[in-house]
CSV table of C-alpha atoms in Angstrom, one decimal:
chain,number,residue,atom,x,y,z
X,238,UNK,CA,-13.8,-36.1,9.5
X,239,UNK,CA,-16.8,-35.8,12.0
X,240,UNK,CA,-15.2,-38.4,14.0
X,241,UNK,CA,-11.7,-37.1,13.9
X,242,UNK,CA,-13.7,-33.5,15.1
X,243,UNK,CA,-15.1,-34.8,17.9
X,244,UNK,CA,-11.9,-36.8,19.5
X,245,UNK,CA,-10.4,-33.2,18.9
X,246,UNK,CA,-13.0,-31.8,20.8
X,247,UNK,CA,-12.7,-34.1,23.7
X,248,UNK,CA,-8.6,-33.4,23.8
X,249,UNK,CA,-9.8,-29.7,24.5
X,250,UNK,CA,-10.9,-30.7,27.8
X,251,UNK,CA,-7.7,-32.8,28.6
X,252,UNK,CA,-6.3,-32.0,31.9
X,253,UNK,CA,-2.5,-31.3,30.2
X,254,UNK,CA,-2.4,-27.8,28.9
X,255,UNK,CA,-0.1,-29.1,25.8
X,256,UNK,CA,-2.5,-31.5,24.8
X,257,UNK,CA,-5.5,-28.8,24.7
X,258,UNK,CA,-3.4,-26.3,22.8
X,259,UNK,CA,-2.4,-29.3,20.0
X,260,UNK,CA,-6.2,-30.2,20.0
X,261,UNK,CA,-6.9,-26.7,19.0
X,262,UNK,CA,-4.3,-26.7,16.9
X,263,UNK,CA,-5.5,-29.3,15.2
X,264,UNK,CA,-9.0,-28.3,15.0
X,265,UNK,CA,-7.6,-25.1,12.9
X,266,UNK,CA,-6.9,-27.4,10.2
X,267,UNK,CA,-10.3,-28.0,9.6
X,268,UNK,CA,-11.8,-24.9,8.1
X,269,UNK,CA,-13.6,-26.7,5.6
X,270,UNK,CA,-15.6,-28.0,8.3
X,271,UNK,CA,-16.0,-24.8,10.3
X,272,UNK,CA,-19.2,-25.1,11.6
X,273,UNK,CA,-18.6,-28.3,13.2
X,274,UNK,CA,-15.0,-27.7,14.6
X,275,UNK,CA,-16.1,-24.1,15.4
X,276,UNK,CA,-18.5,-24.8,19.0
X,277,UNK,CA,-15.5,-26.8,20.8
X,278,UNK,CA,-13.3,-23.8,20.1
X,279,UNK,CA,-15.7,-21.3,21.1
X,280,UNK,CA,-16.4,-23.1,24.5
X,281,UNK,CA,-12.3,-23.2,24.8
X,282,UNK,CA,-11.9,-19.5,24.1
X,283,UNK,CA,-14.5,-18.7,26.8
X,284,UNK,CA,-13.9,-21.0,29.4
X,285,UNK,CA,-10.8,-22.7,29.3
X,286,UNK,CA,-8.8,-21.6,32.4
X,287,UNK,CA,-5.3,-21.7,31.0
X,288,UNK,CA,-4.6,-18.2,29.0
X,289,UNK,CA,-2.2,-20.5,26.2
X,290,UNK,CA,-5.2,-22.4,25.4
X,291,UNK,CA,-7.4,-19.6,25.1
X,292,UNK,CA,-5.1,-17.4,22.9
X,293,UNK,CA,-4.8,-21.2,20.8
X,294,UNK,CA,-8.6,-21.2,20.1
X,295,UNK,CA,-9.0,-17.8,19.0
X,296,UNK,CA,-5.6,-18.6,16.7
X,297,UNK,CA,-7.7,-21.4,15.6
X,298,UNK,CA,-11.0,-19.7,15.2
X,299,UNK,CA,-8.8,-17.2,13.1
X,300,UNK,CA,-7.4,-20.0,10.9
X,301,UNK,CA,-11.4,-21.3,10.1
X,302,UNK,CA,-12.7,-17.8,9.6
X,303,UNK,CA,-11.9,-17.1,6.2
X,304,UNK,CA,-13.6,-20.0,4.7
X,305,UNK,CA,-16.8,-19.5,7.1
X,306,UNK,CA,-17.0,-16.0,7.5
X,307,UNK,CA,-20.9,-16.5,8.5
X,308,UNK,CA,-19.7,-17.9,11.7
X,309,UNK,CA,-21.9,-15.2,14.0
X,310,UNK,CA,-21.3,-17.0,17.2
X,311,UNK,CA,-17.5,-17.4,16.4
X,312,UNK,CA,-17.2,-13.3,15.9
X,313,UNK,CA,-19.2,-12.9,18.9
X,314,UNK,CA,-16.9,-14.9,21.1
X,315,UNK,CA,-13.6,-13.6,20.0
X,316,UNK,CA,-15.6,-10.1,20.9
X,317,UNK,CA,-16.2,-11.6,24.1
X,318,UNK,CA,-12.4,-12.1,24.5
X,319,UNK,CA,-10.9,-8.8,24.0
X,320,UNK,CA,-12.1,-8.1,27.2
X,321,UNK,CA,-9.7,-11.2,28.0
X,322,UNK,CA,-6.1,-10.7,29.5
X,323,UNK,CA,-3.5,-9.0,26.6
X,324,UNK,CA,-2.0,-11.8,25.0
X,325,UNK,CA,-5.8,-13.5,24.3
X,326,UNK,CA,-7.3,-10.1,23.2
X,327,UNK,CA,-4.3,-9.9,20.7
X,328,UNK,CA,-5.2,-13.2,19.6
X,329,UNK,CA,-8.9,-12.0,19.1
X,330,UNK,CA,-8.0,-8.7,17.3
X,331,UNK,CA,-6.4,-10.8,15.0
X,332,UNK,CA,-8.8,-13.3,14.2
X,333,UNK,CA,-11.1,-10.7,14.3
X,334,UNK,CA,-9.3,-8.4,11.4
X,335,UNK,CA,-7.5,-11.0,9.0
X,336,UNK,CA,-9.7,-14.1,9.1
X,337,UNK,CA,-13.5,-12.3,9.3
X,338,UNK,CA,-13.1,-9.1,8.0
X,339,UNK,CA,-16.0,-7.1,7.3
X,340,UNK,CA,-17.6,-9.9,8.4
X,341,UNK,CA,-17.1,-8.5,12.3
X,342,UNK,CA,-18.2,-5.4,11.5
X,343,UNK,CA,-20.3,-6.0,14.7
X,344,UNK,CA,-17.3,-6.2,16.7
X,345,UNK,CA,-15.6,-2.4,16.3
X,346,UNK,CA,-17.1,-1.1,18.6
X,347,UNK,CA,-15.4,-3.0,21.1
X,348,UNK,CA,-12.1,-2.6,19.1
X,349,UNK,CA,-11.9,0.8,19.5
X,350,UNK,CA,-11.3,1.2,23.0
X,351,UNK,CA,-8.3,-1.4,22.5
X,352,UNK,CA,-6.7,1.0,19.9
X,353,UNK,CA,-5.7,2.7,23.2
X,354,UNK,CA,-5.0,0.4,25.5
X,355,UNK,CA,-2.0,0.4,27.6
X,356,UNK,CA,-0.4,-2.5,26.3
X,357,UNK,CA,1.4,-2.0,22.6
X,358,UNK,CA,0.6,-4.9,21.5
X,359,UNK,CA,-3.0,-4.8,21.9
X,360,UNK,CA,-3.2,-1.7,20.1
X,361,UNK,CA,-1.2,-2.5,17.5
X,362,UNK,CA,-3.7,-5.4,17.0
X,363,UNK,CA,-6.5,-3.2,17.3
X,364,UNK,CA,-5.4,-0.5,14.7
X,365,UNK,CA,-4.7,-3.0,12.5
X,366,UNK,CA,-7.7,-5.3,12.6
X,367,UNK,CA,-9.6,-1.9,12.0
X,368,UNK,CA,-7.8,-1.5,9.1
X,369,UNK,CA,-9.0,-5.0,7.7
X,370,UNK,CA,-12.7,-4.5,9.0
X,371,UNK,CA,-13.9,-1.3,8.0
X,372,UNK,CA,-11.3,1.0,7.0
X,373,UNK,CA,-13.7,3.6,5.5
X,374,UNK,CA,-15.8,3.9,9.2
X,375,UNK,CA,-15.4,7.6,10.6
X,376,UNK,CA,-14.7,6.5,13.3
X,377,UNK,CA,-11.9,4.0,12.5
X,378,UNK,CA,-10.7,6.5,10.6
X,379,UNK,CA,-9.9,8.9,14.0
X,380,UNK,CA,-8.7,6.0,14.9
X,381,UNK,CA,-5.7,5.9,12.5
X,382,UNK,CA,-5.0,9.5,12.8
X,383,UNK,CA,-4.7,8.9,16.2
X,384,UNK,CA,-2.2,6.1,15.3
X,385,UNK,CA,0.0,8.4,13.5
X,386,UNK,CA,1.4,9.5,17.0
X,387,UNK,CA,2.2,6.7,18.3
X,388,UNK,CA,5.1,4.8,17.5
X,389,UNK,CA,3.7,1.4,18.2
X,390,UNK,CA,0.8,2.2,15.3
X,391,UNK,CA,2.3,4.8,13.6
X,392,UNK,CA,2.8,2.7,10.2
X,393,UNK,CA,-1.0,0.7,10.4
X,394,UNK,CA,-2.3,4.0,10.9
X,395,UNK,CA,-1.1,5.5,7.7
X,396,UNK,CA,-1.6,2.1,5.9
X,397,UNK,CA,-5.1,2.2,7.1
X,398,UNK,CA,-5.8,6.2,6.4
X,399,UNK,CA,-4.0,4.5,2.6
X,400,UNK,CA,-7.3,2.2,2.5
X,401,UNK,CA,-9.8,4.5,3.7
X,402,UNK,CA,-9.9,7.3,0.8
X,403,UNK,CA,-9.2,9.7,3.7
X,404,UNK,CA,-5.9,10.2,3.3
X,405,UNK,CA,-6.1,13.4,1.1
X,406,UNK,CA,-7.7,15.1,4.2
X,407,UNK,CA,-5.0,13.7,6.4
X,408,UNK,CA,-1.5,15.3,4.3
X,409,UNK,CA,-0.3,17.3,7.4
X,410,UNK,CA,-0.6,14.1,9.9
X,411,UNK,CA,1.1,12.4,7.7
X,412,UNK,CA,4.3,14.4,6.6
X,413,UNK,CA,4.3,14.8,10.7
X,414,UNK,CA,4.2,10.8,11.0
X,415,UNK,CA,6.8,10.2,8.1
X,416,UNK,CA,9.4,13.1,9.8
X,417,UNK,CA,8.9,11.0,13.2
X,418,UNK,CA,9.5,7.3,11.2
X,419,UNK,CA,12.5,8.8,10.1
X,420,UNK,CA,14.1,9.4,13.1
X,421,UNK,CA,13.6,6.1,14.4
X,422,UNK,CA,16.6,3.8,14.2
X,423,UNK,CA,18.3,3.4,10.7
X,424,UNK,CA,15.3,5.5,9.7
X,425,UNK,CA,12.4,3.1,10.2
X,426,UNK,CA,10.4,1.7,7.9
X,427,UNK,CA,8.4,3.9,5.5
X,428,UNK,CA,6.2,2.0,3.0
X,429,UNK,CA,3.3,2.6,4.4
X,430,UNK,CA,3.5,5.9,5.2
X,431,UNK,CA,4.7,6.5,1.1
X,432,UNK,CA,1.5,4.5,0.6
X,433,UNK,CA,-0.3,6.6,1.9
X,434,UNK,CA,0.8,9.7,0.5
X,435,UNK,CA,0.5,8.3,-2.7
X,436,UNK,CA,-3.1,7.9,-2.0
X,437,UNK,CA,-3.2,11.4,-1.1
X,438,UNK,CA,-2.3,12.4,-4.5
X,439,UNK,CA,-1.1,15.7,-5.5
X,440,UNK,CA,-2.9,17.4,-2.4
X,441,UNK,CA,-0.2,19.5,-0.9
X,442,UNK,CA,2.9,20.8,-2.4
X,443,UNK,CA,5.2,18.6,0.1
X,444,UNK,CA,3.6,15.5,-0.9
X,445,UNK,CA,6.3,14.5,-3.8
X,446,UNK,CA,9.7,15.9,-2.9
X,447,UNK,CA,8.6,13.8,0.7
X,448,UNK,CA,8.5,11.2,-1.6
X,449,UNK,CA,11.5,11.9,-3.8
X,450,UNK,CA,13.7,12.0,-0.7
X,451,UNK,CA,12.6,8.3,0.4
X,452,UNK,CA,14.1,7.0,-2.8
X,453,UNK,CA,16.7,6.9,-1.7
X,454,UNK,CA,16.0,5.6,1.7
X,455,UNK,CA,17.7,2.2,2.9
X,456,UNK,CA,14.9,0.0,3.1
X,457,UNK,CA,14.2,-1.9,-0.2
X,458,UNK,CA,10.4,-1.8,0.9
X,459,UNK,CA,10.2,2.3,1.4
X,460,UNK,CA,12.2,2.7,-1.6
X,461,UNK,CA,9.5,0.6,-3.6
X,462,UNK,CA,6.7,1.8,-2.2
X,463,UNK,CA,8.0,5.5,-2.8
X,464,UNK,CA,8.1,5.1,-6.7
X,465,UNK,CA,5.0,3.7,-6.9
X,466,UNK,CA,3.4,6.2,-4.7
X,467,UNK,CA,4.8,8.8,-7.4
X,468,UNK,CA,3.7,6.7,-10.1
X,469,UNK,CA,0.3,6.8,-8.9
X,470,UNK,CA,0.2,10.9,-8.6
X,471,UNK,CA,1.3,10.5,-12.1
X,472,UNK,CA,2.1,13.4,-13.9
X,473,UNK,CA,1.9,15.8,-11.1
X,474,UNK,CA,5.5,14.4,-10.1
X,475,UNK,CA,7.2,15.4,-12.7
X,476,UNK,CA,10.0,16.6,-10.3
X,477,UNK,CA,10.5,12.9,-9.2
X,478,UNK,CA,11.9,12.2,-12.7
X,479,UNK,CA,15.9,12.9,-12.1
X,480,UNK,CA,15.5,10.6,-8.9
X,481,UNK,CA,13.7,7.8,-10.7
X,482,UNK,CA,15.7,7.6,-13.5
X,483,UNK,CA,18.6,7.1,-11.3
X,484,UNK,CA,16.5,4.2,-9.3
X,485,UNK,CA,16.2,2.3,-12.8
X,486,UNK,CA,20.0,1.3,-11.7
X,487,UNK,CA,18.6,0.2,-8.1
X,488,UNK,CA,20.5,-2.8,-6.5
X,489,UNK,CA,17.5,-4.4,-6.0
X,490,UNK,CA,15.1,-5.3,-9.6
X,491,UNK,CA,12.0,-4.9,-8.3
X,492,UNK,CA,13.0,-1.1,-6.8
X,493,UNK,CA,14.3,-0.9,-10.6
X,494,UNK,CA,11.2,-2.2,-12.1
X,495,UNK,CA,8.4,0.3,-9.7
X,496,UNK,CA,10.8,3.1,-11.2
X,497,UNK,CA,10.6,2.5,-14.2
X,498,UNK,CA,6.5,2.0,-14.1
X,499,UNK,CA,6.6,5.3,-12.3
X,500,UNK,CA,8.4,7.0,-15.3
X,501,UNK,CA,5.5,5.4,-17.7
X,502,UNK,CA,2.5,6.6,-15.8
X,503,UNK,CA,4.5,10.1,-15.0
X,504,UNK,CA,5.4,10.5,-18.6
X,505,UNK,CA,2.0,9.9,-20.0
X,506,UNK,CA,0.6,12.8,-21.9
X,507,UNK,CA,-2.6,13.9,-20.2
């Protein structure tokens, strides 16, 4: 493989764009050899000229990091390129978030600013590779409530307050965020929001019949999500029987099936 690397590494500095993108495409395949394909892609990301080639090698970095998530000077460049135009800091964020995890735990502090940056995307990124890296951080955690008001993050914010055990303290924001989902078209997208709530537990009186009303929502996803978030208060939703036991007949089986695991674990004698 070592010679296969380094003709890779040599079509990184190819004069046709194409060729240096498929080079670092290429190199992505070789994870198992991340700390050999790694230094061609981090010289690409920093210096190459051409922003496709640069959002390439941090794709590419991202596709290596999970097997070599002790690649320091890898996290440290793709921290380096969030200061990079938007479509290479998106790249970043998400290399950053789903391929080293807590592993660039170093990096959130330059995340964080992007969580409000003027571009969508980048702080859709940015919420979400906070929600990978350190969910439970106080000050990721502002991030996501943040999030909840913005339509672009709204969802990764409550999927991330979900992960961070905060969401108990967070029951207003996100009854707030689920009434604004639901009057986006077709009545957006739910599940995490329901998640979330879930998560919260019994912590506020609205907390199930918010959830009982999104059983009968159109997406298959919220409807899902929504009787397993009652499952998991357990038998504090006793209200949500009625509902579930008409989701046992749900189009869909695997609605069917989180309904009737909802009934079990809300039926349970304490």
């Amino acid at each position: 493989f070592p010679p296969t690397i380094a003709a890779l590494a040599k079509g990184l500095q190819d004069p046709d764009v194409n060729m240096r993108m498929t080079s670092a495409y290429a190199l992505s395949q070789f994870a198992w050899h991340g700390s050999r394909a790694a230094p061609p892609l981090i010289r690409t990301l920093l210096g190459d000229k051409d922003p496709r080639v640069r959002s390439a090698a941090a794709e590419a970095l991202g596709q290596i990091g999970p097997r070599n998530q002790d690649l320091r000077d890898a996290v440290e460049a793709l921290t380096r390129a969030l200061r990079d135009q938007p479509s290479v800091c998106i790249s970043a964020l998400r290399a950053l978030g789903a391929a080293f995890r807590a592993g660039a735990k170093s990096a959130v502090p330059k995340i964080l600013p992007c969580a409000s940056h003027a571009d969508r995307h980048v702080r859709s990124a940015a919420v979400e590779a906070l929600v990978w890296i350190d969910p439970g951080a106080k000050a990721c955690i502002d991030v996501f409530k943040q999030a909840l008001a913005d339509d672009s993050t709204r969802r990764i914010g409550a999927r991330g307050l979900g992960k961070s055990g905060a969401a108990r303290d967070c029951v207003s924001l996100l009854l707030e965020a689920l009434k604004a989902e639901l009057r986006e078209k077709d009545g957006g997208e739910c599940a995490d929001i329901a998640c979330a709530l879930g998560a919260a537990g019994a912590a506020d009186l609205e907390i199930v019949p918010a959830l009982i009303s999104l059983l009968e929502h159109r997406s298959v996803g919220t409807r899902r999500s929504a009787a397993r978030a009652l499952g998991s208060i357990g038998t504090g939703a006793g209200d949500a029987i009625p509902a579930l036991e008409k989701l046992l007949k749900d189009k869909e089986p695997e609605v069917g099936k989180e309904a009737e695991e909802a009934l079990s674990k809300i039926k349970e004698t304490p």
